[in-house]
Short mmCIF file of C-alpha atoms and ligand atoms in Angstrom, two decimals:
data_model
loop_
_atom_site.label_atom_id
_atom_site.label_comp_id
_atom_site.label_asym_id
_atom_site.label_seq_id
_atom_site.Cartn_x
_atom_site.Cartn_y
_atom_site.Cartn_z
CA MET A 1 137.57 114.84 145.31
CA SER A 2 134.66 115.65 143.03
CA SER A 3 131.74 117.07 145.01
CA ASN A 4 129.10 115.37 142.88
CA ILE A 5 130.58 111.93 143.57
CA GLU A 6 131.60 112.44 147.18
CA GLY A 7 128.99 111.06 149.57
CA LYS A 8 126.96 109.31 146.89
CA VAL A 9 125.83 105.75 147.60
CA VAL A 10 126.77 103.61 144.61
CA VAL A 11 125.65 99.99 144.23
CA ILE A 12 127.82 97.98 141.83
CA THR A 13 127.01 94.50 140.52
CA GLY A 14 129.91 92.38 139.31
CA ALA A 15 132.27 94.20 141.66
CA SER A 16 134.59 91.22 142.20
CA SER A 17 136.76 91.83 139.13
CA GLY A 18 137.32 93.88 136.01
CA LEU A 19 135.22 96.97 135.37
CA GLY A 20 133.16 96.67 138.55
CA GLU A 21 136.19 96.34 140.80
CA ALA A 22 137.96 99.24 139.07
CA SER A 23 134.84 101.39 139.43
CA ALA A 24 134.58 100.57 143.13
CA ARG A 25 138.19 101.64 143.70
CA HIS A 26 137.92 104.80 141.60
CA LEU A 27 134.59 105.98 143.02
CA SER A 28 135.61 105.16 146.58
CA ALA A 29 138.78 107.23 146.10
CA GLN A 30 136.48 110.09 145.04
CA GLY A 31 134.50 109.79 148.28
CA ALA A 32 131.58 107.61 147.18
CA THR A 33 130.13 104.96 149.48
CA VAL A 34 130.24 101.71 147.52
CA VAL A 35 127.99 98.68 147.98
CA LEU A 36 129.54 95.72 146.21
CA GLY A 37 127.66 92.74 144.78
CA ALA A 38 129.06 89.54 143.20
CA ARG A 39 128.93 85.80 143.76
CA ARG A 40 132.59 85.57 144.88
CA ILE A 41 131.97 86.99 148.35
CA GLU A 42 135.58 86.52 149.46
CA ARG A 43 136.76 88.87 146.72
CA ILE A 44 134.27 91.65 147.42
CA ALA A 45 134.68 91.28 151.19
CA ALA A 46 138.45 91.77 150.77
CA LEU A 47 137.88 94.75 148.49
CA ALA A 48 135.44 96.34 150.95
CA LYS A 49 137.98 95.87 153.74
CA GLU A 50 140.72 97.43 151.64
CA LEU A 51 138.57 100.46 150.78
CA GLN A 52 137.56 100.86 154.43
CA GLY A 53 141.25 100.71 155.34
CA ASN A 54 141.79 103.66 153.01
CA GLY A 55 139.12 105.62 154.87
CA GLY A 56 136.21 104.78 152.56
CA LYS A 57 132.74 103.43 153.29
CA ALA A 58 132.11 100.06 151.64
CA LEU A 59 129.84 97.07 152.10
CA ALA A 60 129.98 93.64 150.41
CA VAL A 61 126.82 91.61 149.80
CA GLU A 62 126.96 88.18 148.13
CA THR A 63 124.77 88.53 145.06
CA ASP A 64 123.86 86.36 142.10
CA VAL A 65 122.13 88.73 139.68
CA THR A 66 120.12 85.89 138.16
CA GLN A 67 118.25 85.69 141.49
CA ARG A 68 115.87 88.61 141.72
CA GLU A 69 115.55 88.49 145.52
CA GLN A 70 119.35 88.61 145.91
CA VAL A 71 119.57 91.78 143.81
CA GLN A 72 116.76 93.27 145.89
CA LYS A 73 118.68 92.35 149.06
CA LEU A 74 121.80 94.08 147.72
CA VAL A 75 119.96 97.32 147.00
CA ASP A 76 117.95 97.19 150.21
CA ALA A 77 121.18 96.73 152.19
CA ALA A 78 122.50 99.96 150.68
CA VAL A 79 119.34 101.85 151.63
CA GLN A 80 119.20 100.30 155.09
CA ASP A 81 122.85 100.99 155.95
CA TYR A 82 123.35 104.31 154.20
CA GLY A 83 119.83 105.74 153.88
CA ARG A 84 119.58 105.96 150.10
CA ILE A 85 120.82 104.74 146.73
CA ASP A 86 122.21 107.37 144.39
CA VAL A 87 123.66 105.19 141.65
CA MET A 88 122.87 101.65 140.47
CA LEU A 89 125.68 100.36 138.27
CA ASN A 90 124.33 97.25 136.50
CA ASN A 91 127.69 95.89 135.43
CA ALA A 92 127.69 92.10 136.02
CA GLY A 93 128.01 90.22 132.75
CA LEU A 94 129.66 87.39 130.89
CA MET A 95 130.69 86.71 127.31
CA PRO A 96 130.90 83.00 126.45
CA GLN A 97 130.85 83.68 122.71
CA SER A 98 130.45 80.78 120.29
CA LEU A 99 129.23 80.02 116.81
CA LEU A 100 125.48 79.38 116.83
CA GLU A 101 125.96 76.08 114.99
CA ASN A 102 127.88 74.74 118.00
CA LEU A 103 124.61 74.88 119.96
CA LYS A 104 126.04 76.02 123.28
CA VAL A 105 122.50 76.58 124.45
CA ASP A 106 123.43 76.62 128.14
CA ASP A 107 125.80 79.52 127.44
CA TRP A 108 123.02 81.36 125.56
CA ASP A 109 120.78 80.90 128.60
CA ARG A 110 123.46 82.15 130.99
CA MET A 111 124.11 85.27 128.89
CA ILE A 112 120.42 86.06 128.72
CA ASP A 113 119.99 85.45 132.46
CA VAL A 114 122.98 87.55 133.58
CA ASN A 115 123.34 90.20 130.86
CA ILE A 116 119.65 90.98 130.34
CA LYS A 117 117.62 89.67 133.27
CA GLY A 118 120.34 90.67 135.75
CA VAL A 119 120.13 94.25 134.47
CA LEU A 120 116.33 94.18 134.67
CA TYR A 121 116.46 92.90 138.26
CA GLY A 122 118.86 95.75 139.10
CA ILE A 123 116.42 98.25 137.63
CA ALA A 124 113.51 96.61 139.47
CA ALA A 125 115.35 96.78 142.78
CA ALA A 126 116.60 100.36 142.48
CA LEU A 127 113.69 102.10 140.77
CA PRO A 128 111.17 102.17 143.65
CA HIS A 129 113.78 103.72 145.99
CA MET A 130 114.81 106.28 143.38
CA LYS A 131 111.20 107.18 142.61
CA LYS A 132 110.64 107.84 146.30
CA GLN A 133 113.82 109.91 146.51
CA LYS A 134 112.94 111.78 143.30
CA ALA A 135 116.59 111.32 142.42
CA GLY A 136 118.96 108.64 141.28
CA HIS A 137 121.12 107.42 138.44
CA ILE A 138 120.97 104.03 136.73
CA ILE A 139 124.04 103.07 134.72
CA ASN A 140 123.90 99.98 132.51
CA VAL A 141 126.83 98.35 130.76
CA SER A 142 126.44 97.48 127.10
CA SER A 143 129.43 97.03 124.75
CA VAL A 144 130.74 97.81 121.29
CA ALA A 145 128.99 94.48 120.70
CA GLY A 146 125.76 96.31 121.50
CA HIS A 147 126.35 98.33 118.34
CA LYS A 148 127.87 95.67 116.06
CA VAL A 149 127.54 91.95 115.43
CA GLY A 150 130.31 89.58 114.35
CA PRO A 151 130.62 85.81 113.87
CA GLY A 152 130.54 84.04 117.23
CA GLY A 153 129.01 87.08 118.89
CA ALA A 154 125.34 86.73 117.98
CA VAL A 155 123.91 85.97 121.41
CA TYR A 156 126.32 88.21 123.36
CA SER A 157 125.59 91.05 120.92
CA ALA A 158 121.88 90.40 121.24
CA THR A 159 122.09 90.77 125.02
CA LYS A 160 124.09 93.98 124.70
CA HIS A 161 121.70 95.38 122.07
CA ALA A 162 118.95 94.60 124.58
CA VAL A 163 120.78 96.61 127.25
CA LEU A 164 120.88 99.59 124.88
CA ALA A 165 117.15 99.29 124.17
CA LEU A 166 116.27 98.92 127.85
CA SER A 167 118.38 101.92 128.74
CA GLU A 168 116.74 104.13 126.12
CA GLY A 169 113.25 103.03 127.18
CA LEU A 170 114.13 103.62 130.82
CA ARG A 171 115.53 107.07 130.00
CA GLN A 172 112.25 108.15 128.49
CA GLU A 173 110.11 106.77 131.31
CA VAL A 174 111.81 108.18 134.41
CA LYS A 175 111.82 111.89 133.64
CA ALA A 176 109.03 112.54 136.14
CA TYR A 177 111.20 111.14 138.93
CA ASN A 178 114.33 113.15 138.12
CA ILE A 179 116.29 109.94 137.52
CA ARG A 180 119.32 109.95 135.22
CA THR A 181 120.22 107.03 132.94
CA THR A 182 123.49 106.20 131.28
CA VAL A 183 124.55 103.28 129.12
CA ILE A 184 128.27 102.73 128.72
CA SER A 185 129.58 100.69 125.78
CA PRO A 186 133.24 99.76 126.18
CA GLY A 187 135.53 98.25 123.58
CA ALA A 188 138.25 95.79 124.60
CA VAL A 189 139.22 96.36 128.23
CA ALA A 190 141.63 94.05 130.05
CA THR A 191 139.51 92.04 132.53
CA GLU A 192 138.64 88.41 133.19
CA LEU A 193 135.86 88.58 130.57
CA PRO A 194 137.64 86.60 127.78
CA ASN A 195 138.04 83.72 130.28
CA THR A 196 134.30 83.02 129.89
CA VAL A 197 134.79 81.97 126.23
CA THR A 198 134.91 78.19 125.78
CA ASP A 199 134.41 77.78 122.02
CA PRO A 200 137.84 77.23 120.41
CA ALA A 201 136.40 78.63 117.16
CA VAL A 202 136.29 82.14 118.68
CA LEU A 203 138.69 81.94 121.63
CA ASP A 204 141.88 82.57 119.61
CA ARG A 205 140.46 85.63 117.88
CA ILE A 206 139.26 87.15 121.16
CA GLN A 207 142.46 86.41 123.04
CA GLN A 208 144.47 87.94 120.19
CA LEU A 209 142.30 91.08 120.15
CA TYR A 210 142.63 91.57 123.90
CA LYS A 211 146.37 90.90 123.82
CA GLU A 212 146.90 93.45 121.08
CA VAL A 213 144.63 96.33 122.04
CA ALA A 214 142.96 96.01 125.46
CA ILE A 215 143.25 99.00 127.78
CA PRO A 216 143.14 99.06 131.60
CA ALA A 217 139.83 98.82 133.48
CA ASP A 218 140.16 102.28 135.00
CA SER A 219 139.26 103.62 131.53
CA PHE A 220 135.74 102.40 132.27
CA ALA A 221 135.81 103.68 135.85
CA ARG A 222 136.67 107.17 134.62
CA ALA A 223 133.80 107.07 132.10
CA ALA A 224 131.35 106.08 134.85
CA ALA A 225 132.75 108.77 137.15
CA TYR A 226 132.36 111.35 134.38
CA ALA A 227 128.65 110.57 134.03
CA ILE A 228 128.07 110.51 137.80
CA SER A 229 130.00 113.72 138.43
CA GLN A 230 127.89 115.91 136.15
CA PRO A 231 125.56 118.47 137.72
CA GLU A 232 122.17 116.91 138.52
CA ASP A 233 120.47 118.61 135.55
CA VAL A 234 122.92 116.99 133.10
CA ASP A 235 122.10 113.45 131.97
CA ILE A 236 124.90 111.71 130.08
CA ASN A 237 122.85 109.10 128.23
CA GLU A 238 125.44 107.16 126.25
CA ILE A 239 129.18 106.66 126.27
CA LEU A 240 130.90 104.50 123.63
CA PHE A 241 134.66 104.15 123.93
CA ARG A 242 137.36 101.91 122.50
CA PRO A 243 141.08 101.47 122.87
CA THR A 244 142.71 103.90 120.44
CA GLN A 245 144.13 100.88 118.59
CA GLN A 246 140.83 99.00 118.23
CA VAL A 247 139.41 98.98 114.69
CA TYR A 248 136.33 96.74 115.01
N1 NAP B 301 136.10 93.86 129.33
C1 NAP B 301 135.59 94.23 128.18
O1 NAP B 301 136.29 94.29 127.16
C2 NAP B 301 134.14 94.60 128.07
C3 NAP B 301 133.71 95.24 126.90
C4 NAP B 301 132.38 95.58 126.77
C5 NAP B 301 131.50 95.29 127.79
N2 NAP B 301 131.93 94.66 128.91
C6 NAP B 301 130.96 94.36 129.95
O2 NAP B 301 131.45 94.80 131.19
C7 NAP B 301 130.82 94.09 132.25
C8 NAP B 301 131.86 93.65 133.27
O3 NAP B 301 132.70 92.69 132.67
P1 NAP B 301 134.27 92.66 132.90
O4 NAP B 301 134.91 92.96 131.61
O5 NAP B 301 134.64 93.45 134.09
O6 NAP B 301 134.47 91.09 133.14
P2 NAP B 301 134.93 90.25 134.41
O7 NAP B 301 136.26 90.70 134.89
O8 NAP B 301 134.77 88.83 134.01
O9 NAP B 301 133.86 90.62 135.52
C9 NAP B 301 132.53 90.16 135.43
C10 NAP B 301 131.84 90.41 136.75
O10 NAP B 301 130.49 89.97 136.63
C11 NAP B 301 130.20 89.19 137.75
N3 NAP B 301 129.17 88.19 137.47
C12 NAP B 301 129.13 87.24 136.50
N4 NAP B 301 128.04 86.48 136.65
C13 NAP B 301 127.37 86.97 137.73
C14 NAP B 301 126.18 86.62 138.40
N5 NAP B 301 125.41 85.59 138.00
N6 NAP B 301 125.81 87.33 139.50
C15 NAP B 301 126.57 88.36 139.92
N7 NAP B 301 127.71 88.73 139.34
C16 NAP B 301 128.10 88.04 138.26
C17 NAP B 301 131.50 88.54 138.17
O11 NAP B 301 131.44 88.27 139.57
P3 NAP B 301 131.32 86.80 140.23
O12 NAP B 301 131.85 85.82 139.24
O13 NAP B 301 132.12 86.91 141.49
O14 NAP B 301 129.85 86.65 140.49
C18 NAP B 301 132.48 89.66 137.90
O15 NAP B 301 132.57 90.52 139.01
C19 NAP B 301 130.05 92.95 131.57
O16 NAP B 301 128.69 93.30 131.49
C20 NAP B 301 130.66 92.89 130.18
O17 NAP B 301 129.78 92.36 129.25
C21 NAP B 301 133.23 94.33 129.08
#
């Protein structure tokens, strides 16, 4: 067990699958207390039970990150049950990529609501507690798409560029409170994420990419654990990683 993860209270949004679920397992195995948020309560409840069965501390709270009060409830539950929040992992996201000309405006709205506003609501919920504690760590999830734009990816990339910008602004503003900030930008990682794509014009390309190069979700969990496990005076601000085989 790593001493700088053990005992920390980590709130994870989007903990019902993919990167969030893998992070919950990995951090719990390292002795963290994990507070799991997602809409699919049955999945996070089962995960919490499993982690408790392995001797860990875990709590599941049904959370839709597009609803500000639900994100607040998730964070407040962590503080109420465990006394503090050490890490806020703003991970929930979706990627219904499409060509702009196909006018999937509802998908644009959903990406903006979950990928940007969901992250902001996570920051809003965690920040007051962390300011009071004079300690804490906010980890946001961007993407390689937060650094690059390709056809079909305009809106998704825009949301992930926004996460980078928010993270950098946050980093500069929370020095006085001893709060650390990290933004992690993964490449193709095998999760349920490609299932959110509905536009046939981009679906084939994405499925092919994931089939050829995607790496397991614990790659992300290890990156998050690396940032969390650093001594408190070390702030890992950005991590960008790809599968070794990924070119784009
Ligand atoms: N996999 C990749 O290749 C990759 C690469 C770069 C970045 N990312 C980013 O990584 C993050 C996690 O994605 P993933 O790859 O792990 O995909 P995933 O397996 O589809 O997981 C997405 C998670 O987000 C949650 N979520 C979606 N909408 C939500 C909402 N309104 N409220 C609360 N939770 C919501 C889902 O939970 P419920 O449906 O149960 O609510 C699920 O737990 C996303 O931000 C994604 O953009 C992934």
